[in-house]
Coordinates of C-alpha atoms and ligand atoms in Angstrom, one line a residue:
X11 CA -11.8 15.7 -19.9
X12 CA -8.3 15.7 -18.9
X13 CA -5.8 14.4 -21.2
X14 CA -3.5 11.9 -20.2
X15 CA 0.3 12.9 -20.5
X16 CA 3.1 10.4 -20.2
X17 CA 7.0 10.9 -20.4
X18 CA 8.1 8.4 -23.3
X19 CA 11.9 7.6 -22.0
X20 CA 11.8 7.0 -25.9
X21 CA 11.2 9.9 -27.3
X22 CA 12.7 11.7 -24.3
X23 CA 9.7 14.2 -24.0
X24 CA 6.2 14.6 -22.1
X25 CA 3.7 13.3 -24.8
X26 CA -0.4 13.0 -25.1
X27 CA -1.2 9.7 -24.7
X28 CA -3.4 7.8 -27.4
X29 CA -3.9 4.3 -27.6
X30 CA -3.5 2.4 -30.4
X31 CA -7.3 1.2 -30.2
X32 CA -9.7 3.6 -29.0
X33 CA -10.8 2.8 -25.2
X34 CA -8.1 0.0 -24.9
X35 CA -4.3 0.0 -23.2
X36 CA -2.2 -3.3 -24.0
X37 CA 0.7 -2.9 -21.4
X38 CA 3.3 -5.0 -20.9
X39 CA 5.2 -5.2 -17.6
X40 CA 8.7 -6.8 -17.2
X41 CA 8.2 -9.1 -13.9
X42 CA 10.5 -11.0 -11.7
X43 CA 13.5 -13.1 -12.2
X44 CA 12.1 -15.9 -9.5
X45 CA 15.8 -16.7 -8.5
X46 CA 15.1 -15.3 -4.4
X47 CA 12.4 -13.1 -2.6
X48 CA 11.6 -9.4 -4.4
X49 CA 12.6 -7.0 -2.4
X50 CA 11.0 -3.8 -1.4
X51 CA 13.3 -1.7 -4.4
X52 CA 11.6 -4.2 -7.3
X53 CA 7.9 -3.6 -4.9
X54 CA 8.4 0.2 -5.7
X55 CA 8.4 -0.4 -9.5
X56 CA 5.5 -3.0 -9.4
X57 CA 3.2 -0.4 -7.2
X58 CA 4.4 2.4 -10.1
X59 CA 3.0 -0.1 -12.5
X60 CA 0.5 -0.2 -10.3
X61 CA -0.6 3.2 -10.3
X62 CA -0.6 3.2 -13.4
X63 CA -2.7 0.8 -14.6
X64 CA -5.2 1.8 -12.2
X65 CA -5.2 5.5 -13.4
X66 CA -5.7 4.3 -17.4
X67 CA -8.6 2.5 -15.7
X68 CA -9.6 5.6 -14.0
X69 CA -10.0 7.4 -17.4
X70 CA -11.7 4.9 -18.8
X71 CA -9.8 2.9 -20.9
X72 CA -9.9 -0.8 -20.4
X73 CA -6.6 -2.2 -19.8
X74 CA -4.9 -5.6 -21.4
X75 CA -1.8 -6.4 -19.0
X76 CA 0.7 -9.3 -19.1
X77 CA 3.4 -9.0 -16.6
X78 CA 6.2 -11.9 -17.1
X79 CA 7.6 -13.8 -14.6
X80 CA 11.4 -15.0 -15.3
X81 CA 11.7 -18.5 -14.4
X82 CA 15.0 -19.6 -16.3
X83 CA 18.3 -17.7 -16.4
X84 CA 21.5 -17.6 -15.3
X85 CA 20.8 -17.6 -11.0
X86 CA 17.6 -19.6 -11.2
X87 CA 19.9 -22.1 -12.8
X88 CA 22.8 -22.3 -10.5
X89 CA 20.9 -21.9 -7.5
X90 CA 18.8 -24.8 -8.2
X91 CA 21.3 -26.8 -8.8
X92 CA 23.3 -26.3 -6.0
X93 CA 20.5 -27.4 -3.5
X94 CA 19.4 -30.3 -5.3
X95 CA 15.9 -29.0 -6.8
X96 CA 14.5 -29.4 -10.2
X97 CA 14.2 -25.3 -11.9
X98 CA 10.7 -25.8 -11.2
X99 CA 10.3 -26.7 -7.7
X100 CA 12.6 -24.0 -6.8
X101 CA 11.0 -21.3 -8.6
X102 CA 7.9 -22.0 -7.5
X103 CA 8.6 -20.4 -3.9
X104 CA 9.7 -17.4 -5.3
X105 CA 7.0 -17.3 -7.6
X106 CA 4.0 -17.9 -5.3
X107 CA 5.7 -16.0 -2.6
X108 CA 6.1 -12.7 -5.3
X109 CA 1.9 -13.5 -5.7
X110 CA 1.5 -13.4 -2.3
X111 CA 3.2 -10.2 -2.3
X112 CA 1.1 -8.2 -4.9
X113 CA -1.8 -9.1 -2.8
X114 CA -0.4 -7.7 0.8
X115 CA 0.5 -4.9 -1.2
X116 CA -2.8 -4.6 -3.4
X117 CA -1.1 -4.5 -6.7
X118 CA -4.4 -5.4 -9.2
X119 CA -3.5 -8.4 -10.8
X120 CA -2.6 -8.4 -14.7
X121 CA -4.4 -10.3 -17.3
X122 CA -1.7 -12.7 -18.0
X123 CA 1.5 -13.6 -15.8
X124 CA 3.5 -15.6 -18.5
X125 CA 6.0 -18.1 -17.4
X126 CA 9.4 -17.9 -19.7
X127 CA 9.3 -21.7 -19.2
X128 CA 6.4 -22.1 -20.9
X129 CA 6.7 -20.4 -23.8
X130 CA 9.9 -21.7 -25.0
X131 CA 8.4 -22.5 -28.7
X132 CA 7.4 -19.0 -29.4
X133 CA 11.2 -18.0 -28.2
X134 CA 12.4 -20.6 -31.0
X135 CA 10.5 -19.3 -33.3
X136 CA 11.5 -15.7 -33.0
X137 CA 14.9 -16.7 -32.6
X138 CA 13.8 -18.5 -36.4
X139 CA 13.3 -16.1 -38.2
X140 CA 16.3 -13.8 -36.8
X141 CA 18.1 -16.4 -38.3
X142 CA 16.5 -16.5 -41.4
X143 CA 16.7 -12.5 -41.8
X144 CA 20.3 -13.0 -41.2
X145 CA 20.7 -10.5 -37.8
X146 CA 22.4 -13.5 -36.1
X147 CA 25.3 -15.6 -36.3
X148 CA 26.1 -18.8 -34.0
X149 CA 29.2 -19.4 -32.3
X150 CA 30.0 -22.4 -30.3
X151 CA 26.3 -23.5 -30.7
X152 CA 24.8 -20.3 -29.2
X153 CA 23.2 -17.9 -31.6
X154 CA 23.9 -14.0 -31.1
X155 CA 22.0 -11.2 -32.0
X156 CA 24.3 -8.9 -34.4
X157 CA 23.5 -5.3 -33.4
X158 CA 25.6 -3.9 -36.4
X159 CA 22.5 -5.2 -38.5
X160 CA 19.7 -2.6 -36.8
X161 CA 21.1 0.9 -37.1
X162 CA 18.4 2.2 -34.0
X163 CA 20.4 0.4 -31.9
X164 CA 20.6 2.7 -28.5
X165 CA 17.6 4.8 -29.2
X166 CA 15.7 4.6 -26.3
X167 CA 19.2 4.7 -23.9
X168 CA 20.8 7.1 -25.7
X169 CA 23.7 5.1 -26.0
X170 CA 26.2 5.8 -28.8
X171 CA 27.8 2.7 -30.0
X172 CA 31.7 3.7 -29.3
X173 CA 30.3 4.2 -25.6
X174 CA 28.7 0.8 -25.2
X175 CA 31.9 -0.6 -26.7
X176 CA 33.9 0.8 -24.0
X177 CA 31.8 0.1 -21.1
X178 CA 30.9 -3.4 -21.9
X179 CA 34.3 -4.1 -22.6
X180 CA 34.7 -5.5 -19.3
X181 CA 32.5 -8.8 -19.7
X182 CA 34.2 -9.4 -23.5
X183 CA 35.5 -12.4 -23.0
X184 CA 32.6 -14.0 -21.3
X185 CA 31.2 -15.2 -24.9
X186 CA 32.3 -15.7 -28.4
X187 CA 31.1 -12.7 -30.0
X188 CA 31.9 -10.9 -32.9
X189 CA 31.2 -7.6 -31.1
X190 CA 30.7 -7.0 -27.4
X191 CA 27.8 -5.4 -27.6
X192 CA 26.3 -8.8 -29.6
X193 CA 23.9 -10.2 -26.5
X194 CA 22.6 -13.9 -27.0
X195 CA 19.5 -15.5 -28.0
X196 CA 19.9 -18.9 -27.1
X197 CA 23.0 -20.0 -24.9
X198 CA 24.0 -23.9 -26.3
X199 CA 24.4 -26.3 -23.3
X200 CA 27.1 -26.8 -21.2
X201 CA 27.4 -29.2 -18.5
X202 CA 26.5 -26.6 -15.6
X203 CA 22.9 -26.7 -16.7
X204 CA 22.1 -30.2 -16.1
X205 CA 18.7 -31.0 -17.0
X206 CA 17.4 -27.8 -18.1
X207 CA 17.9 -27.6 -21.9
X208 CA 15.5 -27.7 -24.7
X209 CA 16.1 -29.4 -28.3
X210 CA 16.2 -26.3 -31.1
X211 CA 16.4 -26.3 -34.5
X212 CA 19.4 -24.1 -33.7
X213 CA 20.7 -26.7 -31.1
X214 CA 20.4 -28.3 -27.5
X215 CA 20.4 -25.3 -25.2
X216 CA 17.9 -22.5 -23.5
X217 CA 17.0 -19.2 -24.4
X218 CA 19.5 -16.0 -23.4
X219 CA 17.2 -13.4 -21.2
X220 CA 15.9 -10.8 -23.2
X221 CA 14.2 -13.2 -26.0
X222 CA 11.4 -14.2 -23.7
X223 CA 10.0 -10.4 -23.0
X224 CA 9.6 -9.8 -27.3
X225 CA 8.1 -13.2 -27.6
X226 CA 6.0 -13.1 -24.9
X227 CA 4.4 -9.4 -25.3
X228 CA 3.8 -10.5 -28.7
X229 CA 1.9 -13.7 -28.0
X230 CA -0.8 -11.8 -26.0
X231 CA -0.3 -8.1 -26.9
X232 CA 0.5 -8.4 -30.8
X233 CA 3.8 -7.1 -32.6
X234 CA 2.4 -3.4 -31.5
X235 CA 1.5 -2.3 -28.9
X236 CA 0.8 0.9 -26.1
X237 CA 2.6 0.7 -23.5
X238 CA 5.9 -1.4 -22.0
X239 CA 7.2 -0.4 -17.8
X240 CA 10.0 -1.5 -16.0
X241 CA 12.8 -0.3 -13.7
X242 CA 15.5 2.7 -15.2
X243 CA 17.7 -0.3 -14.9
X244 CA 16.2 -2.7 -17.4
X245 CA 16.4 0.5 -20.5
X246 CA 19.6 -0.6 -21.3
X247 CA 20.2 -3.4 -21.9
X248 CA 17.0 -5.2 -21.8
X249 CA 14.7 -3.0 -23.7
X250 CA 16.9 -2.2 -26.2
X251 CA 17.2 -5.9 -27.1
X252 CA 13.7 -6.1 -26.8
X253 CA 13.2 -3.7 -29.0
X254 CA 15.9 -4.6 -31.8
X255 CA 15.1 -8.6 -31.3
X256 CA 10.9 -7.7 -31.8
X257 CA 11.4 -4.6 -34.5
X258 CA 14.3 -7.2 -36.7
X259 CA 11.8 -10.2 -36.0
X260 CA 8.6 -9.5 -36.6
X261 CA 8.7 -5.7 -38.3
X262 CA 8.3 -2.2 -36.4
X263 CA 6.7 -0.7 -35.1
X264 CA 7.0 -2.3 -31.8
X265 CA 5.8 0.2 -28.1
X266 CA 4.3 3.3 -28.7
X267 CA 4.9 4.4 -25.6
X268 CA 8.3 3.3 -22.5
X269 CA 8.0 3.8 -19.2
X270 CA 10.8 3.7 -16.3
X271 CA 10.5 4.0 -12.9
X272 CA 13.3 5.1 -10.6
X273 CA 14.8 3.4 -7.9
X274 CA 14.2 3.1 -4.6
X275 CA 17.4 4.1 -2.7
X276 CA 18.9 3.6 0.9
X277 CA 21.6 5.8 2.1
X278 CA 22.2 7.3 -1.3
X279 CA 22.5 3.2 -3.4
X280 CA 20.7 1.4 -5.3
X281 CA 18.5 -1.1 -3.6
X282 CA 19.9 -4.2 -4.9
X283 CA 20.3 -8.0 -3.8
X284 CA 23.7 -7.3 -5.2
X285 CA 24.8 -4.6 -2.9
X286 CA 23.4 -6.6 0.2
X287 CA 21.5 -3.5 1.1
X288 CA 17.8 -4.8 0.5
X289 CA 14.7 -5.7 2.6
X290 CA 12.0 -7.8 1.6
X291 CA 8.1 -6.9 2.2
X292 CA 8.0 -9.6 5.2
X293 CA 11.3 -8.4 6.8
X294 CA 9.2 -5.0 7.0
X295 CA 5.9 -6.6 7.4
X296 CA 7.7 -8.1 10.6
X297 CA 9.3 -5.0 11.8
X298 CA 5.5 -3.9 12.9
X299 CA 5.0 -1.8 9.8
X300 CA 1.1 -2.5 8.1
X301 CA 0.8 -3.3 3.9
X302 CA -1.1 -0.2 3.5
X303 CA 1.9 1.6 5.1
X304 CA 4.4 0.4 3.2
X305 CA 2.4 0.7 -0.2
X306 CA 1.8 4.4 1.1
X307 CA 5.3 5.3 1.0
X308 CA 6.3 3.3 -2.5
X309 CA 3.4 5.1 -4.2
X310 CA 4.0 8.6 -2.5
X311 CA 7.1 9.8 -4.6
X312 CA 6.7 10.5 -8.9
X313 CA 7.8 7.5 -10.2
X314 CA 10.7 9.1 -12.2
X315 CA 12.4 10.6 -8.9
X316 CA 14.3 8.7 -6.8
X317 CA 13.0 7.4 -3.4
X318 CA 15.1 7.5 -0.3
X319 CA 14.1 4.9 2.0
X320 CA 14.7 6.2 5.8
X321 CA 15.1 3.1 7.3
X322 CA 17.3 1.5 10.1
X323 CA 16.1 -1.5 12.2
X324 CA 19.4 -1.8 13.9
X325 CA 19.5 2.1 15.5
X326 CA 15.3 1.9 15.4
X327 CA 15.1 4.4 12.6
X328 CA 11.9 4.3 11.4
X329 CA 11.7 7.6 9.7
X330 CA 10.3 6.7 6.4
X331 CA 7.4 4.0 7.5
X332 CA 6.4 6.3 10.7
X333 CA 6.1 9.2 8.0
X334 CA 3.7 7.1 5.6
X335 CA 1.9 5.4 8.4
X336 CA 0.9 9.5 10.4
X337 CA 0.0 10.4 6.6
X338 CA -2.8 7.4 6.7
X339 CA -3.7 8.1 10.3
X340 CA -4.5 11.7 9.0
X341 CA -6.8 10.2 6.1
X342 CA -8.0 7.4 8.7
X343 CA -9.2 9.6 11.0
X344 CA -10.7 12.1 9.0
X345 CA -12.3 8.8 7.1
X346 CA -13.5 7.2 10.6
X347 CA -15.4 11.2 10.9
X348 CA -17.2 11.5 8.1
X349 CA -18.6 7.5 8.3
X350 CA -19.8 8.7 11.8
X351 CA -21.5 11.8 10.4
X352 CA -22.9 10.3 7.7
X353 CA -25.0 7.7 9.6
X354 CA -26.9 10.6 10.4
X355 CA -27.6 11.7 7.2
X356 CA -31.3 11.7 6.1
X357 CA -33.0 10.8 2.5
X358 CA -34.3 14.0 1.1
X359 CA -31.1 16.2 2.8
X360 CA -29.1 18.2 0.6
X361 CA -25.8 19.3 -0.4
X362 CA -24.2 22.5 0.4
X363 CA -23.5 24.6 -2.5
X364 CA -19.8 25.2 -0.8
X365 CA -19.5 21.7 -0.5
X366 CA -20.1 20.8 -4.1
X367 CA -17.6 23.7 -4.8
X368 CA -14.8 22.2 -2.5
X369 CA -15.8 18.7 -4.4
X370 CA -15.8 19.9 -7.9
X371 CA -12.6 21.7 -7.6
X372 CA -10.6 19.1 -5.7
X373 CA -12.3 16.2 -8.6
X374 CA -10.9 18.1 -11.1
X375 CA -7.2 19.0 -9.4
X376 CA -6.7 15.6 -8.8
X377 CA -7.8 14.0 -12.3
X378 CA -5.3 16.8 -13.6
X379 CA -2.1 15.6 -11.5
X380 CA -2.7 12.0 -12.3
X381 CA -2.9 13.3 -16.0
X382 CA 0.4 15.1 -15.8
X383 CA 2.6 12.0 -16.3
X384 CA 1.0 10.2 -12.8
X385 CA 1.7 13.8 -10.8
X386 CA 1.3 11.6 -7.5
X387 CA 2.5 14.2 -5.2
X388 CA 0.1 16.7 -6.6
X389 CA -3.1 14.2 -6.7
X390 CA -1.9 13.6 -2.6
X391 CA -1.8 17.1 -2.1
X392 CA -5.2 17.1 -2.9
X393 CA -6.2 14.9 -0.8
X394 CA -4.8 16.3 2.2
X395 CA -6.0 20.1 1.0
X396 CA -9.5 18.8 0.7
X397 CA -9.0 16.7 4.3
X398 CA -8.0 20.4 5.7
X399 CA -10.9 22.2 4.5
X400 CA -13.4 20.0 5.5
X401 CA -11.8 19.7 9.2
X402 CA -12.1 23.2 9.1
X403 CA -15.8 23.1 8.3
X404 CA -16.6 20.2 10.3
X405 CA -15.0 22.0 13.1
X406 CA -17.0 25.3 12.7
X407 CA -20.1 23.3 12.0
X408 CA -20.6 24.2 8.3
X409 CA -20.3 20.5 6.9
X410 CA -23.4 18.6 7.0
X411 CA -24.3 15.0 8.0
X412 CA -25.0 15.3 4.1
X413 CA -21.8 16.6 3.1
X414 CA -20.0 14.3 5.1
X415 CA -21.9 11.8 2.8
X416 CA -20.5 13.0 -0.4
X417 CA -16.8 14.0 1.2
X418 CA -17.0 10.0 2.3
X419 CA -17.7 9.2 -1.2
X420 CA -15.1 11.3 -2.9
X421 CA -12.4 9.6 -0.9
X422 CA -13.4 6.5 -2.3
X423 CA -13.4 7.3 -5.2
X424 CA -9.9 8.4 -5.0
X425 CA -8.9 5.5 -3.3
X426 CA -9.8 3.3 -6.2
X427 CA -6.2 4.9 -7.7
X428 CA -4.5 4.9 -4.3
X429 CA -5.6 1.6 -2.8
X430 CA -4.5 2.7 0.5
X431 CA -7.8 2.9 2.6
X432 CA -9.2 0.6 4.8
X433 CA -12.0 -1.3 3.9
X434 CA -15.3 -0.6 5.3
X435 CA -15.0 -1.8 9.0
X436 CA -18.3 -3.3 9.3
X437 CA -17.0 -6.2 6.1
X438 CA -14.6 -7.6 8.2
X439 CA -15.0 -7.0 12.2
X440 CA -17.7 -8.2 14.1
X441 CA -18.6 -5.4 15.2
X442 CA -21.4 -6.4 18.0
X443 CA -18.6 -8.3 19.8
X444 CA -15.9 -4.7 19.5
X445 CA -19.1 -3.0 20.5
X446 CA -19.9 -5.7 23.8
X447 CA -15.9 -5.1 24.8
X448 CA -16.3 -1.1 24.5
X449 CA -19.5 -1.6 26.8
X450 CA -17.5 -3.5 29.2
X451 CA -14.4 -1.4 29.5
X452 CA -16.9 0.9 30.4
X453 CA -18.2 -0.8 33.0
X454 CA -14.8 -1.7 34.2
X455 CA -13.7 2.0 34.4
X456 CA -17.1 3.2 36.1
X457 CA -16.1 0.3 38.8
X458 CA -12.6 1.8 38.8
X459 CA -11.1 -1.2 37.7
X460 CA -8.8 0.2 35.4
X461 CA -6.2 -3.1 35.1
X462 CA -9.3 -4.8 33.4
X463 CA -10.1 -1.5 31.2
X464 CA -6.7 -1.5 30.0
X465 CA -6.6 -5.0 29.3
X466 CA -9.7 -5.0 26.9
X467 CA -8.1 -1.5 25.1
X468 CA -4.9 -3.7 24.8
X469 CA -7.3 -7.4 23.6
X470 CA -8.8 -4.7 21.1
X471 CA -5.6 -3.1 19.9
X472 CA -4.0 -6.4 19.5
X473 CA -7.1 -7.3 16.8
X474 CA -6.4 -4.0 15.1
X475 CA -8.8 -1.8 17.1
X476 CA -8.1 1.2 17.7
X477 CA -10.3 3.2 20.6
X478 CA -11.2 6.9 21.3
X479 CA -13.0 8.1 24.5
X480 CA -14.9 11.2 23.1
X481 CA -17.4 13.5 24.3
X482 CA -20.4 11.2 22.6
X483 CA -18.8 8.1 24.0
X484 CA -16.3 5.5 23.1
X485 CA -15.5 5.5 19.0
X486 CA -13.8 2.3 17.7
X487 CA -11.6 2.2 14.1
X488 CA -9.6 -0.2 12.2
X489 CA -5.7 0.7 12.4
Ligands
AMP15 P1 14.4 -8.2 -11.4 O1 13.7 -9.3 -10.6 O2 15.8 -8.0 -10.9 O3 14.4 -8.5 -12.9 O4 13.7 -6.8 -11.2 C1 12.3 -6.7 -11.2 C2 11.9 -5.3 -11.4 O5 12.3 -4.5 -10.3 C3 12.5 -4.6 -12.6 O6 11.5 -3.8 -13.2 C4 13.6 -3.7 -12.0 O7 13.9 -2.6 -12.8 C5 13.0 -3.3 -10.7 N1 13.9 -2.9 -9.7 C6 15.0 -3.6 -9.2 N2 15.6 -2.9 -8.2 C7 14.9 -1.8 -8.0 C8 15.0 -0.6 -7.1 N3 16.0 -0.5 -6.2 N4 14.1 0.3 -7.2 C9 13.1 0.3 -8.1 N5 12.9 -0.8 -9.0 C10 13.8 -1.8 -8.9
ZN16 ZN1 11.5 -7.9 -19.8

């Protein structure tokens, strides 16, 4: 069996993985800050997350994931505030609509989506026992997190300390701190927060943003655990507070194994709400581009390279969707074959020995390329090397009714990592009623009364129908 290999940004290097408990993954995901609508850059690092959950399923493990959702910071606070809403009534859009999201973009749901308002006792308590193992000190009623006490500061960033004093110097004078690169664990009041404080040991106020991700993961995942994904941009400094609040707190060691994702880019930048340069999933939804297209193209680039997005609604630009969407069309199509073949399979046929060949050997390259650190590109090429070959056969008459039977199958299989195929048609569509419009337009076109021909292709294509006039008659697929 194919060992799984992961690149730990910790440890800088391609490593085995093992879990921690044989047959078991505990994986914590950092999740939205609910302040507006995700874009598509934070959808490419949910769909890497994605991936890989379903590929530790793949190989068997059963997976444990709690993906947080950031309800309380800095925007969420101000934003509420300004139009009049209570934290939690504004959230909640951003919230559901992000849940909404995962779903278009069939992102398996984690075990546990923790809400950082709801687990503001656990922060306190963390924040506790800092205290009491003196890495903290308070200033003006907020309590900081004093770096100088955990030597492994920078590990996983590969920061040196002289360098994070120079490049955070900029934001020095936002706080009291002792050092710059001191972040805080609970901010005390002030008046621009309005309702939303909690009563501390420590003092009226509300957490800071890293405390809730070490709390949290240890709630439902324990002090250690396997795995812990996010963007490249939440290394530094998120994880390494993560790591320094949960190693300090409750003892090492803390994640086995880090994950980052690259980002999604557009014209060479960073997709970022910041930079004004982001679209969400409905903007693209809207634009005439399907869920499975736009999943196709976040999940078709290794997660550690940068992704270009080719996209340009105001010059019609297209380039990256149309790419993704002919790459489905090609599996569609292919897919929409080998169901009509195998209809005409019969119990007792058998498989060609080439065909279990061309199975075997494309099983086992594909299982390999997800090993190798979620080798996406590789497990794709795959698939499209084994859609060539059978075309070829199919074309030449080699591939059985039978064969098509086990192709079919395969691609499911696959598809249980990739998540990009349609559903079977017959689950959704009515089919007698696509088959009684087929049956007309083809009355309508024997009476030469093509305006009413075209009209039922267009009703169909409207409902997602896509038809093909072929030698054996009319064919009808999904789009
Ligand atoms: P946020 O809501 O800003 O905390 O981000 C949620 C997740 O999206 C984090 O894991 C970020 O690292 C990730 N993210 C943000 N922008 C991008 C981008 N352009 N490409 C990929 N991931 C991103
Ligand atoms: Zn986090």
């Amino acid at each position: 069996m194919s060992k799984l290999v992961f690149y730990n940004s910790l440890t800088r290097q391609k490593e085995e993985f093992r879990s921690i408990n044989p047959g078991e993954v505990r994986l914590y995901t950092c999740g939205p800050t609910v302040h507006d609508y995700a874009h598509i850059g934070n959808y490419r690092a949910y769909i890497f997350e994605d991936l890989l959950r379903r590929t530790l399923t793949f190989f068997g493990y059963q997976v444990k994931q709690v993906l947080n959702i950031t309800d309380i910071d800095d925007k969420t606070i101000k934003k509420s505030r300004e139009q009049g809403l209570s934290l939690k009534s504004y959230t909640d859009t951003f919230t559901k609509s992000f849940f909404d999201d995962l779903k278009t973009l069939r992102i398996e749901p984690a075990e546990v989506y923790p809400a950082a308002t709801e687990h503001i006792p656990e922060m306190i308590d963390l924040i506790q026992k800092l205290i009491d193992k003196e890495h903290t000190y308070t200033a003006d009623g907020s309590v900081y997190f004093k770096i100088s006490t955990f030597p492994d500061y920078g590990k996983l960033s590969n920061i040196q300390p002289d360098q994070l004093i120079s490049s955070a110097r900029g934001d020095s004078d936002e706080y009291e701190k002792e050092d710059v690169r001191d972040f805080a664990l609970w901010k005390a009041w002030t008046e621009d927060d309005g309702d939303v404080f909690w009563e501390a040991p420590f003092g009226k106020g509300r957490p800071g943003w890293h405390i809730e991700c070490s709390a949290m993961a240890t709630k439902y995942l324990g002090t250690h655990f396997d795995i812990h994904t996010g963007g490249v941009d939440n290394k530094f400094p998120h994880h390494e507070n993560e790591i320094a609040q949960s190693i300090c707190g409750y003892g090492g060691p803390f994640v086995d194994t880090w994950l980052h994702c690259a980002h999604l880019m557009v014209n060479g930048e960073k997709m970022a709400k910041s930079l004004g340069n982001f679209y969400t999933l409905r903007e693209i939804l809207d634009a005439g581009f399907s869920p499975r297209v736009i999943r196709y193209f976040l999940l078709s680039a290794h997660y550690r390279q940068q992704l270009n997005l080719m996209y340009d609604p105001e010059t019609g630009s297209h380039d990256s969707f149309n790419a993704a969407a002919s790459a489905l069309e090609r599996i569609d199509e292919f897919k929409a074959k080998l169901a009509d073949m195998k209809q005409h399979s019969a119990a007792g046929d058998l498989i060609s020995r080439k065909t279990i060949e061309l199975l075997d050997h494309s099983r086992i390259a594909f299982k390999d390329a997800l090993a190798n650190d979620l080798d996406i590109s590789g497990a794709l090429g795959v698939v499209f090397g084994m859609i060539k070959e059978a075309n070829k056969r199919i074309a030449s008459g080699e591939l059985s009714n039978m064969d098509a039977q086990a192709v079919y199958e395969r691609l499911l299989r696959w598809d249980e990592v990739l998540g990009v195929l349609e559903p079977d048609q017959t689950d959704e569509i009515d089919a007698a009623s696509i088959e009684a419009l087929i049956a007309e337009r083809n009355q309508a076109r024997a009476d030469k009364n093509f305006a009413r021909s075209d009209e039922i292709r267009d009703q169909l294509l409207a409902d997602g129908i896509i038809i093909q006039d072929t030698p054996q008659g009319t064919k009808w697929r999904k789009k």
